[in-house]
Amino acid sequence: MDQAHLAEAVERYLKGEMDPQERHAFEEARKNNPELDQTVVEYQFFFDEMERYGTIRRFKSNLYDTHHTLQENGQIKDLHLPASTRILNMWTKYRRVVAVAASIAGITALLISGMISIFSPNRPIRDLEELRRKVSNLERQSSNQRAEINNVKSKIAPGTDVRFGGTSFLIDPKGILLTSAHVLNGAKKVYVQSNDGVDYLAEIVHQDEASDLAILKINDEEYTAPRSLPYGISRNRSELAEPVFTLGYPKDEIVYNEGCLSSKSGLQGDTMAYQISIAANPGNSGGPVFNRNGEVIGIISTRQASANGVVFATKSNNIYGLLEAIKKDASDVNIKLRPYSSLRGTSRSEQVKKVQDHIYMVKVVLS
Amino acid sequence: MIRKVKQSNPDFESFFLLFCGLPSLLQGINACKVAISEQELAIFRAIGKNEKRAIESVYSENYGLIQHFVIANNGNEDDARDVFQEAMIVLYEKSRSPEFELTCQIRTYLYSVCRRLWLKKLQQARRMETPVEGLEKLIPVEEDLEDHDKLNAQYLTMRTAMGKIGEPCKSLIEAFYVHRKNMHEIASFFGYTNADNAKNQKYKCLMRLKKLFFAQYKNN
């Protein structure tokens, strides 16, 4: 059987045109001869494809004819438009869509600009809880009571509305304190309370919203300046994973917390701040962040509300920048910072003992 | 005053459609379980049998919609025809496929297929723009189009092989397999002395075509 005859036989076999006897013989041959079987399979696929090709071709020509007929009968019309009216047409067609798109764009622009103004570091950030403390009525009462019981000469008249608490620390023994600017928002009067519970009247020397830093000066004759401060303010950048600790007043007594530096930038890449993994609570705002040498590397400012243990601290080198600014507009305040710490090499508890007396609670009187 | 109210209505409507229509459009993907009328099914089956009247009715009822869609989305008259005819072929293939069951209106099916096809073409031409036109119902047709792409690739393989085979084989095979002429007609048309001669010639041609086809098939 030559190839052409084989092809014919296979086609007849596949189309079922063989009589039973021939068919039986062919199937027997197919069973005994794998080569033939393979050829039949190939042909089967090929003829199927050929058949399909033919039907699609017929269908296509039918479609083509239909298109032609319908076009001649006017049931299909070309939408050809001259270029100029086409643009006009597009305008009339999309006018509403354009209006909607424009209004959506407008709304989006407003939303974005709104969000930028909300999230820009100059303003309190919504996602952040400022760590100033709302002194509740109860706490206020108890502190007033304690003040009376201890006969401490509180300068805050009983019944004064003390609203917010924060932390501050001496940067100059003359009574110059550093704290967070947001702690002082809306303050009429500021008192600072030392670790041993004595209130001193203080005045705001400078407030810088951008770096969230503020400088207070104790203006009280009862204040006795320490001879020197044990800690310095670091000028250098700190490294990731450096162990840090902080002292602050989330309650009426000083509280120690420790953690580590987890990122060199703050919220959304804010390079003025560090991210610190530490437990901080309302009232810790303005507290110093010390490294293992007892140098201040940052000032606690905000924490991320949506995450745990994510606290942002303004970098300490901003303090130097702030002092430059103060020198320009208030030349009578002469502040000298110590860049080095005398706490180097001492144990943590030793460091805390020496440092804690220079950390003050900030009490803000709003009215 | 009344005029004014009347004029402002369509604007509201378009806003309404844009904001409320989109969700309902997405819902439309699943909301396709409408009862299909017997007539619709009959037309669908007739398409698979390549019946001219059915093709004509589907063509005349739906071409305008697709034409409008394509032209409104950066296409021209020819694009519209190509896309529509390809969708008709998909419909044809589906009608012939025993596994396929028509679960929505032919119009919805065609529109969904055309939309997908045209989007694909726009993407290939890198003038990707999300279509603004059309709040017609849509159904998911991705799988159907994958099937179609496969079949279409085989169709193109055969077409390439046919292009390479040369005359008179091409005309001879086309006469038999495409135009369904019988061997006697072919013999007299091509000038063979009898049908058997034509048949022999046909099988010789087929063997060459088969070789070309499989060579092409393995290439892809």
Coordinates of C-alpha atoms in Angstrom, one line a residue:
Chain A
M1 CA 0.0 0.0 0.0
D2 CA 1.7 3.2 -1.0
Q3 CA 1.4 6.4 1.0
A4 CA -1.4 8.0 -1.0
H5 CA -3.5 4.8 -0.7
L6 CA -2.8 4.7 3.0
A7 CA -4.0 8.3 3.3
E8 CA -7.2 7.5 1.4
A9 CA -7.8 4.3 3.5
V10 CA -7.3 6.3 6.8
E11 CA -9.7 9.0 5.6
R12 CA -12.3 6.4 4.7
Y13 CA -11.8 4.6 8.0
L14 CA -12.1 7.8 10.0
K15 CA -15.2 8.9 8.1
G16 CA -16.7 5.5 8.6
E17 CA -16.9 4.9 4.9
M18 CA -15.4 1.4 5.1
D19 CA -17.7 -1.7 5.0
P20 CA -17.5 -3.9 8.1
Q21 CA -15.2 -6.5 6.6
E22 CA -12.6 -4.0 5.4
R23 CA -13.0 -2.1 8.7
H24 CA -12.3 -5.2 10.7
A25 CA -9.2 -6.0 8.6
F26 CA -7.9 -2.4 9.0
E27 CA -8.4 -2.5 12.7
E28 CA -6.5 -5.8 12.9
A29 CA -3.7 -4.4 10.9
R30 CA -3.7 -1.3 13.2
K31 CA -3.5 -3.5 16.3
N32 CA -0.6 -5.6 14.9
N33 CA 1.4 -2.8 13.5
P34 CA 2.3 0.0 15.9
E35 CA 3.8 2.1 13.1
L36 CA 0.5 2.0 11.2
D37 CA -1.4 2.8 14.4
Q38 CA 0.9 5.9 14.9
T39 CA 0.2 7.0 11.4
V40 CA -3.5 6.6 11.8
V41 CA -3.4 8.8 15.0
E42 CA -1.4 11.4 13.1
Y43 CA -3.9 11.4 10.3
Q44 CA -6.8 11.6 12.6
F45 CA -5.4 14.7 14.2
F46 CA -4.6 16.1 10.8
F47 CA -8.0 15.4 9.3
D48 CA -9.7 16.9 12.3
E49 CA -7.7 20.0 11.9
M50 CA -8.4 20.1 8.1
E51 CA -12.1 19.7 8.8
R52 CA -12.1 22.5 11.4
Y53 CA -10.1 24.7 9.1
G54 CA -12.7 24.1 6.4
T55 CA -15.6 24.9 8.6
I56 CA -14.0 28.1 10.0
R57 CA -13.2 29.2 6.5
R58 CA -16.8 28.6 5.5
F59 CA -18.1 30.5 8.6
K60 CA -15.7 33.4 7.9
S61 CA -16.8 33.7 4.3
N62 CA -20.4 33.6 5.6
L63 CA -19.6 36.4 8.0
Y64 CA -18.0 38.4 5.3
D65 CA -21.0 38.0 3.0
T66 CA -23.4 38.9 5.8
H67 CA -21.4 42.1 6.6
H68 CA -21.5 43.0 2.9
T69 CA -25.2 42.3 2.5
L70 CA -26.1 44.2 5.7
Q71 CA -24.0 47.1 4.6
E72 CA -25.7 47.2 1.2
N73 CA -29.1 47.1 2.8
G74 CA -28.2 49.9 5.1
Q75 CA -28.5 47.9 8.3
I76 CA -24.9 48.6 9.1
K77 CA -23.6 52.1 8.8
D78 CA -20.1 53.2 8.8
L79 CA -19.4 55.6 11.6
H80 CA -16.7 57.4 9.6
L81 CA -16.4 61.0 10.7
P82 CA -14.2 63.8 9.4
A83 CA -11.4 64.4 11.8
S84 CA -12.6 67.8 13.1
T85 CA -16.2 66.7 13.8
R86 CA -14.8 63.6 15.2
I87 CA -13.1 65.5 18.0
L88 CA -16.2 67.6 18.5
N89 CA -18.2 64.4 18.6
M90 CA -15.8 62.9 21.1
W91 CA -16.2 66.1 23.2
T92 CA -20.0 65.9 23.2
K93 CA -19.9 62.2 23.9
Y94 CA -17.4 62.4 26.7
R95 CA -18.5 65.8 28.1
R96 CA -20.1 64.2 31.1
V97 CA -17.4 61.7 31.6
V98 CA -14.9 64.6 31.5
A99 CA -16.9 66.5 34.0
V100 CA -17.1 63.5 36.3
A101 CA -13.4 62.8 35.8
A102 CA -12.5 66.4 36.5
S103 CA -14.6 66.5 39.6
I104 CA -13.0 63.2 40.8
A105 CA -9.6 64.7 40.0
G106 CA -10.5 67.8 42.0
I107 CA -11.7 65.8 44.9
T108 CA -8.6 63.7 44.9
A109 CA -6.4 66.7 44.7
L110 CA -8.2 68.3 47.6
L111 CA -7.9 65.0 49.6
I112 CA -4.3 64.6 48.8
S113 CA -3.4 68.2 49.8
G114 CA -5.5 67.8 52.9
M115 CA -3.6 64.6 53.7
I116 CA -0.3 66.2 53.1
S117 CA -1.1 69.1 55.4
I118 CA -2.3 66.6 58.0
F119 CA 0.7 64.3 57.8
S120 CA 3.4 66.9 57.3
P121 CA 5.7 66.9 60.4
N122 CA 4.9 70.6 61.1
R123 CA 1.6 69.7 62.5
P124 CA 0.5 67.1 65.0
I125 CA 0.2 63.9 63.1
R126 CA -3.1 62.1 63.4
D127 CA -1.6 58.7 63.3
L128 CA 0.6 59.6 66.2
E129 CA -0.4 60.0 69.8
E130 CA 1.5 62.9 71.3
L131 CA 2.8 61.6 74.5
R132 CA 1.7 64.5 76.6
R133 CA -0.4 63.3 79.4
K134 CA -3.8 64.4 80.2
V135 CA -3.9 64.7 83.9
S136 CA -7.3 63.4 84.9
N137 CA -9.4 65.0 87.6
L138 CA -8.7 62.1 89.9
E139 CA -4.9 62.3 89.5
R140 CA -5.1 66.0 89.9
Q141 CA -7.0 65.6 93.1
S142 CA -4.6 63.0 94.4
S143 CA -1.6 65.1 93.6
N144 CA -3.2 68.1 95.2
Q145 CA -4.0 66.1 98.3
R146 CA -0.5 64.7 98.4
A147 CA 0.9 68.1 98.0
E148 CA -1.1 69.2 101.0
I149 CA -0.3 66.2 103.0
N150 CA 3.4 66.5 102.4
N151 CA 3.2 70.2 103.1
V152 CA 5.2 70.8 100.0
K153 CA 5.1 74.4 99.1
S154 CA 3.3 74.0 95.8
K155 CA 3.2 77.1 93.8
I156 CA 0.2 76.0 91.8
A157 CA -2.8 77.4 93.5
P158 CA -5.3 74.8 94.6
G159 CA -8.0 74.4 92.0
T160 CA -5.8 75.5 89.1
D161 CA -6.6 73.7 85.9
V162 CA -3.5 71.7 85.2
R163 CA -4.1 70.0 81.9
F164 CA -1.1 68.3 80.4
G165 CA 2.0 66.7 81.6
G166 CA 5.2 66.0 79.9
T167 CA 8.8 65.6 80.7
S168 CA 11.7 67.9 80.4
F169 CA 15.4 67.8 81.3
L170 CA 18.1 70.3 82.1
I171 CA 20.5 71.1 79.3
D172 CA 22.2 73.9 81.2
P173 CA 22.6 73.9 85.0
K174 CA 21.3 77.5 85.0
G175 CA 17.8 76.1 84.8
I176 CA 17.4 75.7 81.0
L177 CA 15.2 72.8 80.2
L178 CA 14.4 71.1 77.0
T179 CA 11.1 69.5 76.2
S180 CA 8.8 68.8 73.3
A181 CA 7.1 71.7 71.7
H182 CA 3.7 70.0 71.6
V183 CA 3.7 69.6 75.3
L184 CA 3.4 73.4 75.6
N185 CA 0.7 73.9 73.1
G186 CA -1.8 76.5 74.4
A187 CA 0.1 77.0 77.6
K188 CA -0.7 80.1 79.7
K189 CA 1.7 79.2 82.5
V190 CA 4.2 76.4 82.8
Y191 CA 5.4 74.8 86.0
V192 CA 8.1 72.1 86.2
Q193 CA 8.3 69.7 89.1
S194 CA 11.5 68.2 90.1
N195 CA 12.0 64.5 91.0
D196 CA 11.6 65.4 94.7
G197 CA 8.2 67.0 94.1
V198 CA 9.0 70.7 94.2
D199 CA 7.2 72.9 91.7
Y200 CA 9.1 75.7 90.0
L201 CA 7.6 78.4 87.7
A202 CA 9.1 78.3 84.3
E203 CA 8.9 80.4 81.2
I204 CA 8.9 79.4 77.6
V205 CA 12.1 80.7 75.9
H206 CA 11.6 79.2 72.5
Q207 CA 9.2 76.8 70.8
D208 CA 10.0 75.1 67.4
E209 CA 7.2 73.2 65.9
A210 CA 9.2 71.8 63.0
S211 CA 11.6 69.9 65.2
D212 CA 9.1 69.6 68.0
L213 CA 11.5 71.0 70.5
A214 CA 11.0 73.8 73.1
I215 CA 13.2 75.5 75.6
L216 CA 12.1 76.4 79.1
K217 CA 13.8 78.5 81.6
I218 CA 13.1 78.1 85.3
N219 CA 12.3 81.5 86.6
D220 CA 12.1 80.8 90.3
E221 CA 14.2 82.2 93.1
E222 CA 14.0 78.9 95.0
Y223 CA 15.7 77.0 92.3
T224 CA 19.3 76.2 93.1
A225 CA 21.4 75.3 90.1
P226 CA 23.4 72.1 90.3
R227 CA 27.1 72.6 89.8
S228 CA 27.2 70.6 86.5
L229 CA 25.2 68.1 84.5
P230 CA 26.5 64.6 84.3
Y231 CA 25.2 64.0 80.8
G232 CA 26.1 65.6 77.5
I233 CA 24.1 66.2 74.3
S234 CA 25.4 64.0 71.5
R235 CA 26.3 65.6 68.3
N236 CA 26.9 62.4 66.5
R237 CA 24.6 60.1 64.7
S238 CA 23.6 57.0 66.5
E239 CA 23.8 53.5 65.1
L240 CA 21.0 51.0 64.6
A241 CA 20.4 48.6 67.5
E242 CA 22.1 50.8 70.0
P243 CA 20.6 50.2 73.4
V244 CA 18.9 53.3 74.8
F245 CA 16.9 54.2 77.9
T246 CA 14.7 57.0 78.9
L247 CA 13.3 58.6 82.0
G248 CA 10.0 60.4 82.1
Y249 CA 6.8 61.2 84.0
P250 CA 3.9 59.1 82.6
K251 CA 2.8 59.1 86.2
D252 CA 3.6 61.3 89.1
E253 CA 6.8 59.5 89.8
I254 CA 9.7 59.2 87.5
V255 CA 9.7 56.1 85.3
Y256 CA 12.6 54.3 83.6
N257 CA 12.2 52.5 80.3
E258 CA 14.7 50.9 78.0
G259 CA 14.8 49.8 74.4
C260 CA 16.9 50.2 71.3
L261 CA 17.3 52.3 68.2
S262 CA 15.3 50.6 65.5
S263 CA 15.5 53.1 62.6
K264 CA 17.5 56.1 61.7
S265 CA 14.5 57.9 60.4
G266 CA 11.1 58.7 61.8
L267 CA 7.6 58.4 60.4
Q268 CA 7.6 58.3 56.6
G269 CA 11.3 58.8 56.4
D270 CA 11.4 61.9 58.5
T271 CA 15.2 62.4 58.9
M272 CA 14.9 64.7 61.9
A273 CA 13.8 61.8 64.1
Y274 CA 14.8 58.4 65.1
Q275 CA 12.5 55.5 65.5
I276 CA 12.9 53.8 68.8
S277 CA 11.5 50.6 70.1
I278 CA 10.6 51.4 73.6
A279 CA 7.6 51.4 75.9
A280 CA 6.5 55.0 76.1
N281 CA 3.3 56.4 77.4
P282 CA 1.5 59.8 77.5
G283 CA 3.7 61.9 79.7
N284 CA 7.0 60.6 78.3
S285 CA 7.0 63.4 75.7
G286 CA 10.0 65.6 76.0
G287 CA 11.9 63.0 77.9
P288 CA 15.6 62.5 77.0
V289 CA 16.8 59.3 75.2
F290 CA 20.2 58.3 76.5
N291 CA 22.6 55.9 74.9
R292 CA 24.9 53.6 76.8
N293 CA 27.4 56.3 77.5
G294 CA 24.8 58.4 79.1
E295 CA 24.6 60.9 76.3
V296 CA 21.3 62.3 75.1
I297 CA 20.7 61.2 71.6
G298 CA 17.1 62.2 71.2
I299 CA 14.0 63.6 72.7
I300 CA 10.8 61.5 72.8
S301 CA 8.2 63.2 70.7
T302 CA 5.5 60.9 69.3
R303 CA 4.5 57.3 69.0
Q304 CA 2.7 55.5 66.2
A305 CA -0.9 54.8 67.3
S306 CA -1.4 51.9 64.9
A307 CA 1.7 50.0 66.0
N308 CA 3.2 48.8 69.3
G309 CA 6.4 50.1 70.6
V310 CA 7.1 52.4 67.7
V311 CA 8.2 55.7 69.2
F312 CA 9.8 58.6 67.4
A313 CA 12.4 60.8 69.0
T314 CA 13.8 64.1 67.7
K315 CA 17.5 63.7 67.0
S316 CA 19.7 65.5 69.5
N317 CA 21.7 67.3 66.9
N318 CA 18.6 69.4 66.3
I319 CA 19.1 70.9 69.7
Y320 CA 22.3 72.5 68.5
G321 CA 20.4 73.9 65.5
L322 CA 17.7 75.2 67.8
L323 CA 20.3 77.0 70.0
E324 CA 21.8 78.7 67.0
A325 CA 18.3 80.0 66.2
I326 CA 17.8 81.3 69.7
K327 CA 21.2 83.0 69.7
K328 CA 19.9 85.1 66.8
D329 CA 16.7 86.3 68.3
A330 CA 17.4 86.2 72.0
S331 CA 21.0 87.1 72.7
D332 CA 20.5 87.5 76.5
V333 CA 20.0 83.7 76.9
N334 CA 23.4 82.2 76.9
I335 CA 23.1 78.4 76.8
K336 CA 26.1 76.1 76.8
L337 CA 25.8 72.5 75.9
R338 CA 28.0 69.7 77.1
P339 CA 28.8 67.5 74.2
Y340 CA 30.4 64.8 76.4
S341 CA 29.1 62.8 79.2
S342 CA 30.8 61.9 82.5
L343 CA 28.7 58.8 82.8
R344 CA 30.8 56.8 80.4
G345 CA 31.7 53.4 81.7
T346 CA 29.4 53.4 84.7
S347 CA 26.5 51.0 85.2
R348 CA 23.0 51.7 84.1
S349 CA 21.6 52.1 87.6
E350 CA 24.5 54.4 88.5
Q351 CA 23.7 56.5 85.4
V352 CA 20.0 56.7 86.2
K353 CA 20.7 57.7 89.8
K354 CA 22.9 60.6 88.7
V355 CA 20.6 61.6 85.9
Q356 CA 17.1 61.5 87.5
D357 CA 17.4 64.7 89.5
H358 CA 17.8 66.7 86.4
I359 CA 14.6 65.5 84.8
Y360 CA 11.5 67.5 85.5
M361 CA 7.8 67.0 85.0
V362 CA 6.2 69.7 82.9
K363 CA 2.8 70.9 84.1
V364 CA 0.9 73.1 81.7
V365 CA -1.8 75.5 82.9
L366 CA -4.1 76.3 80.2
S367 CA -6.2 79.0 81.9
Chain B
M1 CA -38.2 76.1 33.9
I2 CA -39.4 72.7 32.9
R3 CA -36.9 72.6 30.1
K4 CA -34.2 73.3 32.6
V5 CA -35.2 70.5 34.8
K6 CA -35.3 68.2 31.8
Q7 CA -31.8 69.1 30.8
S8 CA -30.3 68.6 34.1
N9 CA -31.7 65.1 34.3
P10 CA -29.3 63.3 32.0
D11 CA -26.3 64.8 33.9
F12 CA -27.6 63.4 37.1
E13 CA -28.2 60.1 35.3
S14 CA -24.6 59.9 34.1
F15 CA -23.3 60.6 37.6
F16 CA -25.7 58.0 38.9
L17 CA -24.6 55.5 36.3
L18 CA -20.9 56.1 37.0
F19 CA -21.2 55.7 40.8
C20 CA -24.0 53.3 41.0
G21 CA -23.5 51.6 37.7
L22 CA -20.1 50.3 38.4
P23 CA -21.0 48.1 41.3
S24 CA -24.0 46.8 39.4
L25 CA -21.7 46.2 36.5
L26 CA -19.5 44.1 38.7
Q27 CA -22.5 42.3 39.9
G28 CA -23.5 41.7 36.4
I29 CA -20.7 39.2 36.1
N30 CA -22.5 36.9 38.4
A31 CA -26.0 38.0 37.5
C32 CA -26.0 36.1 34.3
K33 CA -28.3 33.4 35.2
V34 CA -31.2 34.8 33.4
A35 CA -33.5 32.3 31.7
I36 CA -32.5 32.0 28.1
S37 CA -35.4 31.9 25.7
E38 CA -35.9 29.0 23.4
Q39 CA -35.5 31.3 20.5
E40 CA -32.2 32.5 21.7
L41 CA -31.0 29.0 22.1
A42 CA -32.2 28.0 18.7
I43 CA -30.3 30.9 17.2
F44 CA -27.2 29.9 19.1
R45 CA -27.4 26.4 17.9
A46 CA -28.0 27.6 14.3
I47 CA -24.8 29.7 14.5
G48 CA -22.9 26.5 15.1
K49 CA -24.4 25.0 12.0
N50 CA -23.3 28.0 10.0
E51 CA -26.8 29.0 9.1
K52 CA -27.0 32.1 7.1
R53 CA -30.2 33.5 8.5
A54 CA -29.1 33.1 12.1
I55 CA -25.8 34.8 11.4
E56 CA -27.6 37.6 9.7
S57 CA -29.9 38.2 12.6
V58 CA -27.2 38.1 15.2
Y59 CA -25.0 40.3 13.0
S60 CA -27.6 42.9 12.4
E61 CA -28.7 43.1 16.0
N62 CA -25.3 43.3 17.7
Y63 CA -22.9 44.9 15.2
G64 CA -23.9 48.4 16.0
L65 CA -23.2 48.0 19.7
I66 CA -19.7 46.6 19.1
Q67 CA -19.0 49.1 16.4
H68 CA -19.9 51.9 18.8
F69 CA -17.8 50.4 21.6
V70 CA -14.7 50.0 19.4
I71 CA -14.9 53.3 17.7
A72 CA -15.5 55.1 21.0
N73 CA -12.3 53.4 22.3
N74 CA -9.7 54.5 19.8
G75 CA -10.7 52.0 17.1
N76 CA -11.8 52.4 13.5
E77 CA -14.3 50.8 11.3
D78 CA -12.0 47.9 10.3
D79 CA -11.1 47.2 13.9
A80 CA -14.8 47.0 14.8
R81 CA -15.4 44.5 12.0
D82 CA -12.4 42.4 12.9
V83 CA -13.2 42.3 16.6
F84 CA -16.9 41.5 15.9
Q85 CA -16.1 38.8 13.4
E86 CA -13.6 37.2 15.8
A87 CA -16.2 37.2 18.5
M88 CA -18.6 35.6 16.1
I89 CA -16.1 32.8 15.5
V90 CA -15.7 32.4 19.3
L91 CA -19.5 32.1 19.4
Y92 CA -19.4 29.6 16.6
E93 CA -16.7 27.5 18.3
K94 CA -18.7 27.5 21.5
S95 CA -21.9 26.5 19.7
R96 CA -20.1 23.5 18.3
S97 CA -18.4 22.6 21.6
P98 CA -20.5 20.0 23.5
E99 CA -19.3 21.2 26.9
F100 CA -20.4 24.7 26.5
E101 CA -23.7 25.9 27.8
L102 CA -25.1 29.3 26.9
T103 CA -25.9 30.9 30.2
C104 CA -26.6 34.5 29.1
Q105 CA -27.9 36.5 26.2
I106 CA -25.9 36.2 23.0
R107 CA -25.6 40.0 23.1
T108 CA -24.0 39.9 26.5
Y109 CA -21.7 37.1 25.5
L110 CA -20.6 38.9 22.3
Y111 CA -20.1 42.2 24.1
S112 CA -18.0 40.6 26.8
V113 CA -15.8 38.8 24.2
C114 CA -15.4 41.9 22.1
R115 CA -14.5 44.0 25.0
R116 CA -11.9 41.5 26.1
L117 CA -10.5 41.1 22.6
W118 CA -10.4 44.9 22.0
L119 CA -8.7 45.5 25.4
K120 CA -6.1 42.9 24.5
K121 CA -5.5 44.6 21.1
L122 CA -5.1 48.0 22.8
Q123 CA -2.7 46.6 25.3
Q124 CA -0.6 45.1 22.5
A125 CA -0.6 48.4 20.7
R126 CA 0.4 50.0 24.0
R127 CA -2.2 52.5 23.9
M128 CA -3.8 51.1 27.0
E129 CA -6.8 53.1 28.0
T130 CA -9.5 51.7 30.2
P131 CA -12.7 51.8 28.2
V132 CA -15.0 54.5 29.3
E133 CA -17.8 53.4 27.2
G134 CA -20.3 50.7 28.0
L135 CA -22.3 49.8 31.0
E136 CA -23.6 46.7 29.3
K137 CA -23.7 43.5 31.3
L138 CA -20.4 41.6 31.3
I139 CA -19.7 38.0 31.9
P140 CA -16.2 36.5 32.5
V141 CA -14.9 35.1 29.2
E142 CA -11.2 34.7 29.9
E143 CA -11.3 30.9 29.7
D144 CA -13.4 30.9 26.6
L145 CA -10.9 33.2 25.0
E146 CA -8.0 31.0 26.1
D147 CA -9.7 28.1 24.3
H148 CA -10.2 30.2 21.3
D149 CA -6.6 31.3 21.2
K150 CA -5.6 27.7 21.2
L151 CA -7.9 26.8 18.4
N152 CA -7.0 30.0 16.5
A153 CA -3.3 29.1 16.8
Q154 CA -4.1 25.7 15.1
Y155 CA -6.1 27.4 12.5
L156 CA -3.2 29.7 11.7
T157 CA -0.9 26.8 11.6
M158 CA -3.1 25.2 9.0
R159 CA -3.4 28.4 7.1
T160 CA 0.4 28.8 7.0
A161 CA 0.8 25.3 5.8
M162 CA -1.8 25.9 3.1
G163 CA 0.1 29.0 2.1
K164 CA 3.2 27.0 1.6
I165 CA 1.8 24.2 -0.4
G166 CA 1.5 26.0 -3.7
E167 CA -0.8 25.5 -6.7
P168 CA -2.7 23.5 -7.8
C169 CA -2.7 21.7 -4.5
K170 CA -4.0 24.7 -2.6
S171 CA -7.1 25.2 -4.8
L172 CA -7.7 21.5 -5.0
I173 CA -7.7 21.0 -1.3
E174 CA -9.7 24.1 -0.7
A175 CA -12.3 23.0 -3.2
F176 CA -12.7 19.7 -1.4
Y177 CA -12.4 20.7 2.3
V178 CA -13.6 24.3 2.3
H179 CA -16.0 24.6 -0.5
R180 CA -17.2 21.0 -0.2
K181 CA -17.1 20.2 -3.9
N182 CA -17.4 16.5 -4.8
M183 CA -14.7 14.8 -6.7
H184 CA -16.6 14.9 -10.0
E185 CA -17.0 18.7 -9.9
I186 CA -13.3 19.0 -8.9
A187 CA -12.2 16.7 -11.8
S188 CA -14.1 18.7 -14.4
F189 CA -13.1 22.1 -12.9
F190 CA -9.4 21.3 -12.7
G191 CA -9.4 19.3 -16.0
Y192 CA -8.7 15.8 -14.7
T193 CA -9.8 13.0 -16.9
N194 CA -11.8 11.4 -14.1
A195 CA -12.7 11.6 -10.4
D196 CA -10.2 8.9 -9.5
N197 CA -7.3 10.9 -11.0
A198 CA -8.5 13.9 -9.0
K199 CA -8.6 11.8 -5.9
N200 CA -5.1 10.5 -6.4
Q201 CA -3.9 14.0 -6.9
K202 CA -5.8 15.2 -3.8
Y203 CA -4.1 12.5 -1.6
K204 CA -0.7 13.4 -2.9
C205 CA -1.4 17.0 -2.0
L206 CA -2.7 16.1 1.4
M207 CA 0.5 14.2 2.2
R208 CA 2.6 17.2 1.4
L209 CA 0.2 19.4 3.4
K210 CA 0.4 17.0 6.4
K211 CA 4.2 17.2 6.4
L212 CA 4.1 21.0 6.2
F213 CA 1.4 21.2 8.9
F214 CA 3.3 19.0 11.4
A215 CA 6.6 20.8 10.7
Q216 CA 4.8 24.1 11.4
Y217 CA 3.0 22.6 14.4
K218 CA 6.2 21.5 16.0
N219 CA 7.7 24.9 15.4
N220 CA 5.0 26.6 17.5

